[in-house]
Short mmCIF file of C-alpha atoms and ligand atoms in Angstrom, two decimals:
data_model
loop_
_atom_site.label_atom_id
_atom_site.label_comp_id
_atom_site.label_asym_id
_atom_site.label_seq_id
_atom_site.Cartn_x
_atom_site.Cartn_y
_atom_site.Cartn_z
CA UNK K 1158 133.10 137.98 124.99
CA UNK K 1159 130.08 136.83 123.22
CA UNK K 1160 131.47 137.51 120.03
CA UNK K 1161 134.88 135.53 120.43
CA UNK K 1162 132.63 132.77 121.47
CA UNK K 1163 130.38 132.50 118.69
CA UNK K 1164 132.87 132.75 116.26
CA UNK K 1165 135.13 130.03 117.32
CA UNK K 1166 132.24 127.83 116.82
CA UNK K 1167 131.47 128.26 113.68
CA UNK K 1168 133.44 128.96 111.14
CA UNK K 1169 130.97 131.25 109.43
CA UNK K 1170 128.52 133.61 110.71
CA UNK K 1171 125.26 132.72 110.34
CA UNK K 1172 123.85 135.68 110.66
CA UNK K 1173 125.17 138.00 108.15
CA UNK K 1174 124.50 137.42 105.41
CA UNK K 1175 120.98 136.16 106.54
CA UNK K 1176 119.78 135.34 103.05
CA UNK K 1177 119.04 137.81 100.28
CA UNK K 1178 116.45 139.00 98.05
CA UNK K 1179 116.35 136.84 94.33
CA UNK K 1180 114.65 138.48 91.19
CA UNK K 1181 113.91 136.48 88.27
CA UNK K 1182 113.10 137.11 84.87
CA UNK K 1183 111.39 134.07 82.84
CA UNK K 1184 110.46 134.98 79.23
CA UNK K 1185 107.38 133.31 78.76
CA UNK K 1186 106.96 134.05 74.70
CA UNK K 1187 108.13 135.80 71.94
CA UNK K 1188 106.38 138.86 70.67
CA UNK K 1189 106.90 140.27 66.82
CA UNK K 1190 109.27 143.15 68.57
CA UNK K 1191 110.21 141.57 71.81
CA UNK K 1192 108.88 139.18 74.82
CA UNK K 1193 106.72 139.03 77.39
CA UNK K 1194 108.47 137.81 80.87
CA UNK K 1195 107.19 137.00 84.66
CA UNK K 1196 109.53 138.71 86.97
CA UNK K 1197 109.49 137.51 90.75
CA UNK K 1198 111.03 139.20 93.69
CA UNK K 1199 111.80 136.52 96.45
CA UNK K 1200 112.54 137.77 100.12
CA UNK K 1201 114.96 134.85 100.62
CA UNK K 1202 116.08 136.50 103.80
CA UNK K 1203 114.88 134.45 107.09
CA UNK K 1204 114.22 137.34 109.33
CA UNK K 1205 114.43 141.07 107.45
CA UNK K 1206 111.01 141.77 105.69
CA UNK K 1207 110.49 144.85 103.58
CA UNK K 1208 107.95 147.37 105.37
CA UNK K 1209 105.80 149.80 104.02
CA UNK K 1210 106.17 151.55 101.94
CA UNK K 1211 107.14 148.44 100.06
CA UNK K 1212 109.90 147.60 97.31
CA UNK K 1213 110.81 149.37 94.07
CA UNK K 1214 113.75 148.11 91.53
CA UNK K 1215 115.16 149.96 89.03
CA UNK K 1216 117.72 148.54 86.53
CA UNK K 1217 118.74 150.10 83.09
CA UNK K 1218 118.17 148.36 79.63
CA UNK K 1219 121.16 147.31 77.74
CA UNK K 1220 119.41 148.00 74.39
CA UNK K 1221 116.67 150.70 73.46
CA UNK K 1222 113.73 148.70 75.24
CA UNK K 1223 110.69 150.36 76.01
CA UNK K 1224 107.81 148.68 78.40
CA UNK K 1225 104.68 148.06 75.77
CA UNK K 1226 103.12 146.81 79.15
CA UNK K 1227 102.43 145.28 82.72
CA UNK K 1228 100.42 143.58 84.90
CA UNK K 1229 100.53 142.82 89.04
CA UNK K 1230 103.24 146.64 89.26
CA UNK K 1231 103.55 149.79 87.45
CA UNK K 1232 106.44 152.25 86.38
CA UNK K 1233 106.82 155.35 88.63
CA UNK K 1234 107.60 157.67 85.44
CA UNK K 1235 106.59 156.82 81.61
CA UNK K 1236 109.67 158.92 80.48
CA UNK K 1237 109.33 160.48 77.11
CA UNK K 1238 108.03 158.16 74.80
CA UNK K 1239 107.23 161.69 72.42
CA UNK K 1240 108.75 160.00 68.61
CA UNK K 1241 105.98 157.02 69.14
CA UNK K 1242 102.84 158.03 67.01
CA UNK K 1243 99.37 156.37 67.95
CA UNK K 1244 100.82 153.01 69.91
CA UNK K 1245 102.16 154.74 72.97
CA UNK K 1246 104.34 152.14 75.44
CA UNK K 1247 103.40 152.36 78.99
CA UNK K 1248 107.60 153.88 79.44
CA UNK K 1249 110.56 154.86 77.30
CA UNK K 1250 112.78 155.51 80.32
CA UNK K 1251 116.42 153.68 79.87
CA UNK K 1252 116.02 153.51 83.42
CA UNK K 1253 112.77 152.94 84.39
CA UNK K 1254 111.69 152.18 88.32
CA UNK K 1255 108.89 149.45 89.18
CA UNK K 1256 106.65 149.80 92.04
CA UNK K 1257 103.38 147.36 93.24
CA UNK K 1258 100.56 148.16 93.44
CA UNK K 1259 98.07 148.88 96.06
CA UNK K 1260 95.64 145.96 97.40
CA UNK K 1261 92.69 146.36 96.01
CA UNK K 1262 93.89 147.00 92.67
CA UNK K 1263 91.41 146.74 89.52
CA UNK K 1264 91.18 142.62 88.73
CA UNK K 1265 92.29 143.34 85.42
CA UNK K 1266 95.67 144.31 86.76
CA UNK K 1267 96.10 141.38 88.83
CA UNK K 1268 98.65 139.21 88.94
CA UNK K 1269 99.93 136.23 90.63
CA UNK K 1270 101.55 137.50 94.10
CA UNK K 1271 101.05 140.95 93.28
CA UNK K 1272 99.59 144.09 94.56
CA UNK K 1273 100.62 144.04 98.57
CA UNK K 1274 101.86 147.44 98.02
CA UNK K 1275 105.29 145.91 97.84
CA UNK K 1276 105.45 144.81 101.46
CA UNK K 1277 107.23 141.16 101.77
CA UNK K 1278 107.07 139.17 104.93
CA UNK K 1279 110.55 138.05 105.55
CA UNK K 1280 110.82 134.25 104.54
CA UNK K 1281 111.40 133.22 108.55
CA UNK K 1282 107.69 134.44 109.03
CA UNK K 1283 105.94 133.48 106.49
CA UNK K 1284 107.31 131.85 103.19
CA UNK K 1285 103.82 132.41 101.11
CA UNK K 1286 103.89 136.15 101.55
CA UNK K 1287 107.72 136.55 100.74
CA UNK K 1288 107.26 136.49 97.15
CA UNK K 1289 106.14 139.26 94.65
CA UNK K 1290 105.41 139.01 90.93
CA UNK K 1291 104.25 140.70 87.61
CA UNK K 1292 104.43 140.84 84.38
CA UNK K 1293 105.61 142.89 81.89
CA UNK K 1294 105.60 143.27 77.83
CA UNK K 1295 109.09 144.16 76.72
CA UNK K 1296 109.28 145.72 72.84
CA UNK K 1297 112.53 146.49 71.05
CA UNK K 1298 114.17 143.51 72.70
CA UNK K 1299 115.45 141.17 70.42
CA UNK K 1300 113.16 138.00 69.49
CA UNK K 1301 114.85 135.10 70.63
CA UNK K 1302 117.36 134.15 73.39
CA UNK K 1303 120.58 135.14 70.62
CA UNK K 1304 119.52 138.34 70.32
CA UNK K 1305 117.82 139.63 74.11
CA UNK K 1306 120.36 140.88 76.63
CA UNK K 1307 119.47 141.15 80.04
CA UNK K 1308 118.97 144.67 81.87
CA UNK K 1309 121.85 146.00 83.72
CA UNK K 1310 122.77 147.79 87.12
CA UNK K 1311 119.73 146.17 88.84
CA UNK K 1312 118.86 147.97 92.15
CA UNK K 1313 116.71 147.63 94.73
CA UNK K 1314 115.88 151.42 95.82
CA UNK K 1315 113.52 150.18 98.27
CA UNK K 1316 112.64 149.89 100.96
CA UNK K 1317 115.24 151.82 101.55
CA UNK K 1318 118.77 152.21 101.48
CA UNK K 1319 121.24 149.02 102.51
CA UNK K 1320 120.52 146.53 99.06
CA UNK K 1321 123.59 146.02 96.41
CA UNK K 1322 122.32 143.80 93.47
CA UNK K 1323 124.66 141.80 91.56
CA UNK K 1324 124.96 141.48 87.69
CA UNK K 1325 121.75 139.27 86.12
CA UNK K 1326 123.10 136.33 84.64
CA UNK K 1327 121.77 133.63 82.01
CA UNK K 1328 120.37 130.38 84.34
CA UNK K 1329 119.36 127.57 83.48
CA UNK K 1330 115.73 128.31 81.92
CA UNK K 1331 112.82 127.84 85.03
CA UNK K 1332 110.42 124.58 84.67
CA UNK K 1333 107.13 124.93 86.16
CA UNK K 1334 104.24 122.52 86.32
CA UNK K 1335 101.23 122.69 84.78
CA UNK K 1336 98.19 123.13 87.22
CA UNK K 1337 97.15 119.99 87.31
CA UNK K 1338 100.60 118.73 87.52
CA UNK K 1339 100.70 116.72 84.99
CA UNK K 1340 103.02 118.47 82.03
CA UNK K 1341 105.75 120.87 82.59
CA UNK K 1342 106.43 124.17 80.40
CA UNK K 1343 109.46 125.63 80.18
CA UNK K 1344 110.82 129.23 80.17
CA UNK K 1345 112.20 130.27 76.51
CA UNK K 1346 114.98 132.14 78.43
CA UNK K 1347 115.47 132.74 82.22
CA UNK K 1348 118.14 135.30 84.63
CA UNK K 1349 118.24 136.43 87.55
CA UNK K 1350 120.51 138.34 90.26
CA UNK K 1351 120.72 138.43 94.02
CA UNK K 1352 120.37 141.74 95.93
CA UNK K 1353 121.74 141.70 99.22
CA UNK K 1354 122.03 143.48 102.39
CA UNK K 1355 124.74 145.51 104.51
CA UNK K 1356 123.60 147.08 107.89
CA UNK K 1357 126.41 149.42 107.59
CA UNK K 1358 125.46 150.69 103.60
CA UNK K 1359 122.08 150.72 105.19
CA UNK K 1360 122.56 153.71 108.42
CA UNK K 1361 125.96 154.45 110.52
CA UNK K 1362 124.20 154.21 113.68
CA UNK K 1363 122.18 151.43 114.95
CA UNK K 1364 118.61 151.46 115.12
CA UNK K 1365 118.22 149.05 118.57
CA UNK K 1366 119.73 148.51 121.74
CA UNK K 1367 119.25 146.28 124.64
CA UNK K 1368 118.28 146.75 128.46
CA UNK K 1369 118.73 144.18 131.27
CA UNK K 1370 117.54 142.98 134.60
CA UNK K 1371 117.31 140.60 136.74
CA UNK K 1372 114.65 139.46 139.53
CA UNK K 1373 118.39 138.73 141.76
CA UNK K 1374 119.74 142.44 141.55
CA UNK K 1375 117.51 145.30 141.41
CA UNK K 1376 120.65 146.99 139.36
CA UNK K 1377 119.27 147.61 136.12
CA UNK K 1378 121.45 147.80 133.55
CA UNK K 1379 120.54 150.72 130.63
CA UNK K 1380 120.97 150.75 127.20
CA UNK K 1381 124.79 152.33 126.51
CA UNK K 1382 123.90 156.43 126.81
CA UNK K 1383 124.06 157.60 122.78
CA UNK K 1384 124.50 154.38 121.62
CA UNK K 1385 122.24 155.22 118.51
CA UNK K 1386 123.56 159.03 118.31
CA UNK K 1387 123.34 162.08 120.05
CA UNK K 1388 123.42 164.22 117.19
CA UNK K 1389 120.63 166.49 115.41
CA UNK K 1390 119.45 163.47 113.12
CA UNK K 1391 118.28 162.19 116.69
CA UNK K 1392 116.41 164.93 118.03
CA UNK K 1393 113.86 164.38 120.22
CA UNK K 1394 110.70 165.18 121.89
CA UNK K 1395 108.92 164.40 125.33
CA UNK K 1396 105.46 164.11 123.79
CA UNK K 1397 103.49 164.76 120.78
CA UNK K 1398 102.59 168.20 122.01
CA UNK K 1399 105.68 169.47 120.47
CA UNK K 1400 103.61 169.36 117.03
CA UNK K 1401 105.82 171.38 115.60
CA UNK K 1402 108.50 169.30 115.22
CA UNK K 1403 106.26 166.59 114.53
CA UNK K 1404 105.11 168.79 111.20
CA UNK K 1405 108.52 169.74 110.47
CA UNK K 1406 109.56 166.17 110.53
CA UNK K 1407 106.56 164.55 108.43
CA UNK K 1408 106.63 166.53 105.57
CA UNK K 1409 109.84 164.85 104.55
CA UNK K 1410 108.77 161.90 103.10
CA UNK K 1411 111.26 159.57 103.92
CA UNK K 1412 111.36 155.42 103.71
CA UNK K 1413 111.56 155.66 107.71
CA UNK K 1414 110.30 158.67 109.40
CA UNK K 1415 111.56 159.51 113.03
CA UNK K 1416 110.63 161.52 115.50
CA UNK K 1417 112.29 159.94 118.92
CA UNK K 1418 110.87 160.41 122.32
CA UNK K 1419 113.92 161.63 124.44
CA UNK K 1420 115.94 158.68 126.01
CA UNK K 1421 119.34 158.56 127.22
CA UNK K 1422 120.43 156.25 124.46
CA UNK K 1423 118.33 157.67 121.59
CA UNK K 1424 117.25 154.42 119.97
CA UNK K 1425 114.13 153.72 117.46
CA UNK K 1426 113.76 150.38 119.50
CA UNK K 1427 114.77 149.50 122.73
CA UNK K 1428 115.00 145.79 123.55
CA UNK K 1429 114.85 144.93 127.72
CA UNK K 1430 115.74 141.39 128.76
CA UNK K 1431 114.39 140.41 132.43
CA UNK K 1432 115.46 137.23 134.08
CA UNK K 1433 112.47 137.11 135.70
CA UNK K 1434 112.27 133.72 137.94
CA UNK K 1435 114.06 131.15 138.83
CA UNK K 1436 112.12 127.64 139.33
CA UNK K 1437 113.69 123.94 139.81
CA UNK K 1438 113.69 122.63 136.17
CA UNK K 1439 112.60 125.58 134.20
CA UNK K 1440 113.61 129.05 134.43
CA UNK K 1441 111.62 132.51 132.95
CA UNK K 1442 112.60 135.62 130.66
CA UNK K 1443 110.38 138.49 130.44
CA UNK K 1444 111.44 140.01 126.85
CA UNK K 1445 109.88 143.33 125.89
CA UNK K 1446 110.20 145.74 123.03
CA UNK K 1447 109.57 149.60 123.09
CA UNK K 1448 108.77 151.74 120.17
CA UNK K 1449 110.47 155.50 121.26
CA UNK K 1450 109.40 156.43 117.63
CA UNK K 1451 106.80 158.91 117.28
CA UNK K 1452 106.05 158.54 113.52
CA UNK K 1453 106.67 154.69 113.18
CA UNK K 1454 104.27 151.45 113.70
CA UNK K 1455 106.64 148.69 113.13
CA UNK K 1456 104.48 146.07 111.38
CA UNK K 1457 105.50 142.58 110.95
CA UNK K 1458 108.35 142.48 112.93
CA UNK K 1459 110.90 139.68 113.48
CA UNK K 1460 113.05 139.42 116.66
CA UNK K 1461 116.11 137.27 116.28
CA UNK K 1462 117.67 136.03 119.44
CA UNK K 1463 120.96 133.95 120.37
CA UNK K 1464 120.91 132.31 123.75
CA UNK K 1465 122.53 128.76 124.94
CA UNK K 1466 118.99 127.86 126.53
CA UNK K 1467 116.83 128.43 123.28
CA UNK K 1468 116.59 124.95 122.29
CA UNK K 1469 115.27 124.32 125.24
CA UNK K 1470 112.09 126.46 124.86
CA UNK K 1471 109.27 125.24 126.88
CA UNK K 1472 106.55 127.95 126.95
CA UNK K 1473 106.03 131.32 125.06
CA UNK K 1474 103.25 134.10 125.32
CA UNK K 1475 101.78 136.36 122.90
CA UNK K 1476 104.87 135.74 119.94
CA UNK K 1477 105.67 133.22 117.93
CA UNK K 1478 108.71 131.39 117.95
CA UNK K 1479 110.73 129.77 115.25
CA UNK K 1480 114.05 127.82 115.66
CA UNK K 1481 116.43 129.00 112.61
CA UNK K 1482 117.80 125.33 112.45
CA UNK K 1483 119.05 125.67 108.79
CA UNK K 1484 122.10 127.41 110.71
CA UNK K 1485 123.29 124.05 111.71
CA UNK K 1486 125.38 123.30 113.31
CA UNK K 1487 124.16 126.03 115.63
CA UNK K 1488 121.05 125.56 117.13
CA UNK K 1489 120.97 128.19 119.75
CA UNK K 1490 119.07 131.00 117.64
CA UNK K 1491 115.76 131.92 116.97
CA UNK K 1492 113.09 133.84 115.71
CA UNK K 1493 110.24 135.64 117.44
CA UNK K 1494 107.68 137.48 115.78
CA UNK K 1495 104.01 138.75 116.30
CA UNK K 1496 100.64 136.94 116.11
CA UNK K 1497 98.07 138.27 113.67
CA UNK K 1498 95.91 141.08 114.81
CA UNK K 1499 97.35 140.73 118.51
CA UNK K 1500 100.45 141.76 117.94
CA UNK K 1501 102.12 141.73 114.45
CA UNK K 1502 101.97 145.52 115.06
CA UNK K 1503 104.33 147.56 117.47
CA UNK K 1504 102.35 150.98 117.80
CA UNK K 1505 104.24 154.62 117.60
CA UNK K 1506 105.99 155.59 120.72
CA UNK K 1507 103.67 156.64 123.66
CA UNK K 1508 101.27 154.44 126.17
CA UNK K 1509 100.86 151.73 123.67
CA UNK K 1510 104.02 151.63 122.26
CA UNK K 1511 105.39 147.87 123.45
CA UNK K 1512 104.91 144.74 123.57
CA UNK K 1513 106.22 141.84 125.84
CA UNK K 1514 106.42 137.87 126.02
CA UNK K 1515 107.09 135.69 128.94
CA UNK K 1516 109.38 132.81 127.86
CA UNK K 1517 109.86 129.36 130.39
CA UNK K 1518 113.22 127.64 129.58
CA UNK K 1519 113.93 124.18 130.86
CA UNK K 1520 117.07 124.43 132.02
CA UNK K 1521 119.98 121.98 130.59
CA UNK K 1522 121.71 120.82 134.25
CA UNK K 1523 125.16 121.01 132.71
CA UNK K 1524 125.08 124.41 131.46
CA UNK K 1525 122.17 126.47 133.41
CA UNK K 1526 123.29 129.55 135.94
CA UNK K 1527 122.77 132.47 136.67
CA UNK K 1528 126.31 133.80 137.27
CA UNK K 1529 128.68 135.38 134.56
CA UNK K 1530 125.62 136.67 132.95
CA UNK K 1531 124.83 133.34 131.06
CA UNK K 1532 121.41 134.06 131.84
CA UNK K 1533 121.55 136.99 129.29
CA UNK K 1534 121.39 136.63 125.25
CA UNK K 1535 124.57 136.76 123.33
CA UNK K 1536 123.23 138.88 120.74
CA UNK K 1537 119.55 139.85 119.64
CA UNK K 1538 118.14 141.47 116.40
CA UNK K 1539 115.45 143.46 115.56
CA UNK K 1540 114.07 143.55 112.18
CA UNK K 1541 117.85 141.74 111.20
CA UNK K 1542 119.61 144.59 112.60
CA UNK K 1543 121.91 144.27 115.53
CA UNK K 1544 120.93 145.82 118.48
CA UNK K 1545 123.77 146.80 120.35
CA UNK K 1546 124.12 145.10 124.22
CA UNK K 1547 125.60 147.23 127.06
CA UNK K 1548 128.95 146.01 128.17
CA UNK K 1549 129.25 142.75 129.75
CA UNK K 1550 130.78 144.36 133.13
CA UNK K 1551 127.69 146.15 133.53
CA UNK K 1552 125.35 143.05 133.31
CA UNK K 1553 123.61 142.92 136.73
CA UNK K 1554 125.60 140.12 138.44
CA UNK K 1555 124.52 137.56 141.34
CA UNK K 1556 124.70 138.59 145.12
CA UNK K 1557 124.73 135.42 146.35
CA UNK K 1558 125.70 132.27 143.66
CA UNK K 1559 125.10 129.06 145.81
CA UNK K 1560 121.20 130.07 147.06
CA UNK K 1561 120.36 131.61 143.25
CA UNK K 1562 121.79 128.57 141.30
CA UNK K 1563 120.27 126.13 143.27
CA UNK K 1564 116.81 126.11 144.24
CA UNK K 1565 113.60 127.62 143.46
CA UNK K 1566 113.63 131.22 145.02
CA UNK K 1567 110.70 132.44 147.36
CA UNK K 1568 109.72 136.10 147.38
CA UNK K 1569 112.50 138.69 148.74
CA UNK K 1570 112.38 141.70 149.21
CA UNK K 1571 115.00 142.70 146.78
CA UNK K 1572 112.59 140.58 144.07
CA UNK K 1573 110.10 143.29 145.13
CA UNK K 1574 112.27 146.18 144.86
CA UNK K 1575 113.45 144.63 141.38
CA UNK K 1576 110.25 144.08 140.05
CA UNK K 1577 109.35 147.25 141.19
CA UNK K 1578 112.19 148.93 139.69
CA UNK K 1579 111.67 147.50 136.89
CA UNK K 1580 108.08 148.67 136.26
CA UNK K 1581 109.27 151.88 137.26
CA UNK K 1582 112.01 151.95 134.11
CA UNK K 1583 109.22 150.44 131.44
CA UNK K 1584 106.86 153.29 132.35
CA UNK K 1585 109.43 156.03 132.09
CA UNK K 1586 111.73 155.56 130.19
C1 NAG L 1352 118.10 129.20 72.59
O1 NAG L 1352 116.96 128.60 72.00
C2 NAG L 1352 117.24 127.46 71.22
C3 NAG L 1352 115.96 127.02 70.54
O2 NAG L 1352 114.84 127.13 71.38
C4 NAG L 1352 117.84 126.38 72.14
O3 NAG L 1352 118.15 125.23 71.39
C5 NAG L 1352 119.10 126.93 72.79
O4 NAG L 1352 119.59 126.02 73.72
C6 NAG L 1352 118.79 128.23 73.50
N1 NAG L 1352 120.03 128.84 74.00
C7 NAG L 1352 120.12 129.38 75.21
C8 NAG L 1352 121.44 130.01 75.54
O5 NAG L 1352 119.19 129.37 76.00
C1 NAG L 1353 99.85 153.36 113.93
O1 NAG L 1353 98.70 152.54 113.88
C2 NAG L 1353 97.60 153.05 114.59
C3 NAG L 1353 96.50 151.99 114.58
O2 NAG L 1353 96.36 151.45 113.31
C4 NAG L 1353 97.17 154.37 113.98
O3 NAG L 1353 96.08 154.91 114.69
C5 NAG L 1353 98.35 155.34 114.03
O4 NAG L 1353 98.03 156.55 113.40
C6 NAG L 1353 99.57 154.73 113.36
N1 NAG L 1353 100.71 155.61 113.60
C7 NAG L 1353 101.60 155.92 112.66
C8 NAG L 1353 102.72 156.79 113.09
O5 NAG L 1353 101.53 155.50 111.52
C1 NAG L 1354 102.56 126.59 128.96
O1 NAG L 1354 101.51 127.55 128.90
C2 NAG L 1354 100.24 126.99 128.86
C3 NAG L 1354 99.24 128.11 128.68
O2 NAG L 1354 99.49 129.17 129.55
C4 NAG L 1354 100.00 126.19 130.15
O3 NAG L 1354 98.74 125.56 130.10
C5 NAG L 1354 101.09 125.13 130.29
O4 NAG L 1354 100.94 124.45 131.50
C6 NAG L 1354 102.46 125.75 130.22
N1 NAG L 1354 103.50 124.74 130.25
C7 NAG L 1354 104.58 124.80 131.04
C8 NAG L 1354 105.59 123.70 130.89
O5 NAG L 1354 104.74 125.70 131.85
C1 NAG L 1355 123.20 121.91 119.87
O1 NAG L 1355 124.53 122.09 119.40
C2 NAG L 1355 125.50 121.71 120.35
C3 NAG L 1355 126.85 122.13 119.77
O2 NAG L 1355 126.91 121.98 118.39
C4 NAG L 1355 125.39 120.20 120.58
O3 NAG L 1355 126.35 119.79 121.52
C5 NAG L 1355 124.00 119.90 121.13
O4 NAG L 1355 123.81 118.51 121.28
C6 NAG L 1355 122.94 120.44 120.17
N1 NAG L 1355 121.63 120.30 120.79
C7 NAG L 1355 120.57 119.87 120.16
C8 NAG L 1355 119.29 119.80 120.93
O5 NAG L 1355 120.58 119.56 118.95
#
């Protein structure tokens, strides 16, 4: 339902693809055996940041390069640079694999944008800390832009699997401004390539699902049962007693540990949507998101929501909010994300492992109700993947249309039960 009509509005979906991730070679100079070039890794996406434990590209050198050196990264493996006598380069792989470094790293290895330990805010969040950079010294290269080719087969291995990387090809070489902006320099030679993102390349399952309920129907409506796989990847424990299995499952070191906390629908994340009030010109959403991971703290976390009544966003708790207007002509989607030190940070599965916002809407007369499950988001996304909703048949529907639609609602009893219900399914399950 939601998806036929989303996409008769638009003739593109604006949500896939969401952006992608840009890398850029400038060569800054000429060297006697080769150049020395600025490479930058832009997170163009507007709402999927890379996570610990961070990016790493790889790409393979169309001629006999080696890496003399670098500044602001480092190469995971220097390869067997053996025939070089006295001057050692820093690698000899044809493939070599760049990582960032750690914050904190020695000031002589700094570099613009660098050392973050290769996490990247997604550009939605926070456009300053979606960039990456460093430098590197490239020797048996060629010495001017006739005779340099550009690597080949860039990839992006992480932060994990899902990235395809096109070709790099020759662009127009970068201008950039002098400090003082008053003279521009110019790159002797510039490419660059676009890596970008497939849910489905990334997992087979989904990663999120979404929970409703309403303060008119104490039905709540769960997640679909298996929706993220009942199978042994999704194994799961009641608590962290069962060390064991926690051991067992750490030792792997993996981009995205799991260890789920046993749930009907066996999801990382579990999104729950509460309609939670009804008032004369505003309305109120409860949104909260549960961690059922064990070995995961989701930092910097984006929550992208479609629903009719977002540009009408009066009040928000504890997130921030960003309309993702460049999707124009729609202007029904958003981003929410977490506030510094509060909650950028959703903590492993257990006690502590949510958080929750209170949103007031101010309702548009033409188009507000509460029947036919309008009151409920068309689709949600957490960290840019799509969390899947439970069927719209099963959406908890309205008792009673003309006394919920109309006016502000006093206490019931079934609000009680609702509520109560409701506190009853956040605490267990
Ligand atoms: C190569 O460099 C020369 C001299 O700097 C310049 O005139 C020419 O346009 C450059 N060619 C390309 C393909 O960048
Ligand atoms: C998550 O973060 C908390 C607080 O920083 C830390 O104590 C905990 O060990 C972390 N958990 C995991 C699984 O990384
Ligand atoms: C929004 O929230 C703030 C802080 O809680 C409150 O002062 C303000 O009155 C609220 N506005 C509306 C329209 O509810
Ligand atoms: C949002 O988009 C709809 C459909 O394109 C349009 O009718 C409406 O006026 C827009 N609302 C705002 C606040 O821009």
């Amino acid at each position: 339902m939601a998806l036929a009509i989303f996409s008769s509005a638009v003739a593109y979906d604006p949500f896939d693809p969401s952006g992608s991730i840009n890398i850029k070679w400038d060569v800054l100079s000429w060297t006697p055996d080769g150049y020395v070039a600025a490479v930058s890794i832009s997170n163009n996406q507007m709402y999927r940041q890379i996570t610990s434990p961070g990016w790493s590209i790889g790409w393979t050198w169309a001629k006999k390069e080696v890496i003399w050196s670098m500044v602001g990264a480092k190469v995971t493996d220097q390869g067997d640079c053996s025939k070089f006598k006295g001057n050692t380069p820093l690698c000899c792989e044809k493939t070599p694999t760049v990582i960032d470094l750690l914050p904190g790293a020695p000031y002589n290895q700094l570099f613009t944008n660098c050392c973050k330990g290769g996490v990247l805010t997604s550009l939605g969040q926070d456009p300053s800390t979606a960039v990456a950079a460093f430098q590197i010294s490239v020797g048996f290269a060629g010495t001017s832009n006739k005779t340099v080719k550009p690597p080949k087969k860039f990839c992006l291995l992480g932060p994990g699997p899902g990235y395809t990387c096109s070709a790099a090809n020759i662009v127009p070489s970068s201008v950039s401004l002098s400090p003082d902006g008053r003279s521009k320099t110019r790159a002797m030679m510039t490419w660059s390539l676009t890596c970008t993102y497939s849910q489905l390349l990334a997992s087979k399952s989904p990663k999120c699902c979404v929970s409703l309920s309403s303060f008119y129907n104490p039905l709540i409506t769960p997640c679909p049962s298996c929706v993220c796989g009942c199978n042994d990847a999704n194994n799961c424990v009641n608590d962290l007693k069962d060390s064991s299995l926690l051991q067992s499952k750490t030792t792997a070191k993996e981009n995205a540990p799991q260890l789920l906390q046993c749930t009907e629908h066996k999801c990382p994340i579990r999104v729950h949507w509460h309609v939670k009030a009804n008032y004369r010109e505003y309305w109120r959403v409860k949104i909260t998101i549960t961690n059922f991971n064990f070995l995961m703290n989701y930092t910097q976390w984006t929550l992208v929501v479609q629903h009719p009544n977002l540009n009408k966003l009066a009040n928000i708790s504890s997130f921030l909010y960003k309309p993702l207007i460049q999707y124009s002509p729609i202007n029904d989607t958003g981003m929410f994300y977490g506030i510094k030190s509060l909650n950028e940070l959703i903590r492993e599965a257990g006690r502590k492992g949510y958080i929750y916002t209170e949103l007031i809407l101010k309702k548009d007369k033409d188009t507000f109700t509460l029947d036919q499950g309008w009151a409920f988001p068309l689709r949600l996304y957490f960290n840019g993947d799509e969390c899947v909703m439970p069927l719209p048949d099963l959406y908890p529907y309205l008792p009673n249309s003309a006394f919920y639609n109309s006016y502000p609602v006093s206490i019931s009893s079934s609000t009680v039960l609702a509520t109560f219900l409701v506190l009853v399914l956040l605490v267990f399950m």
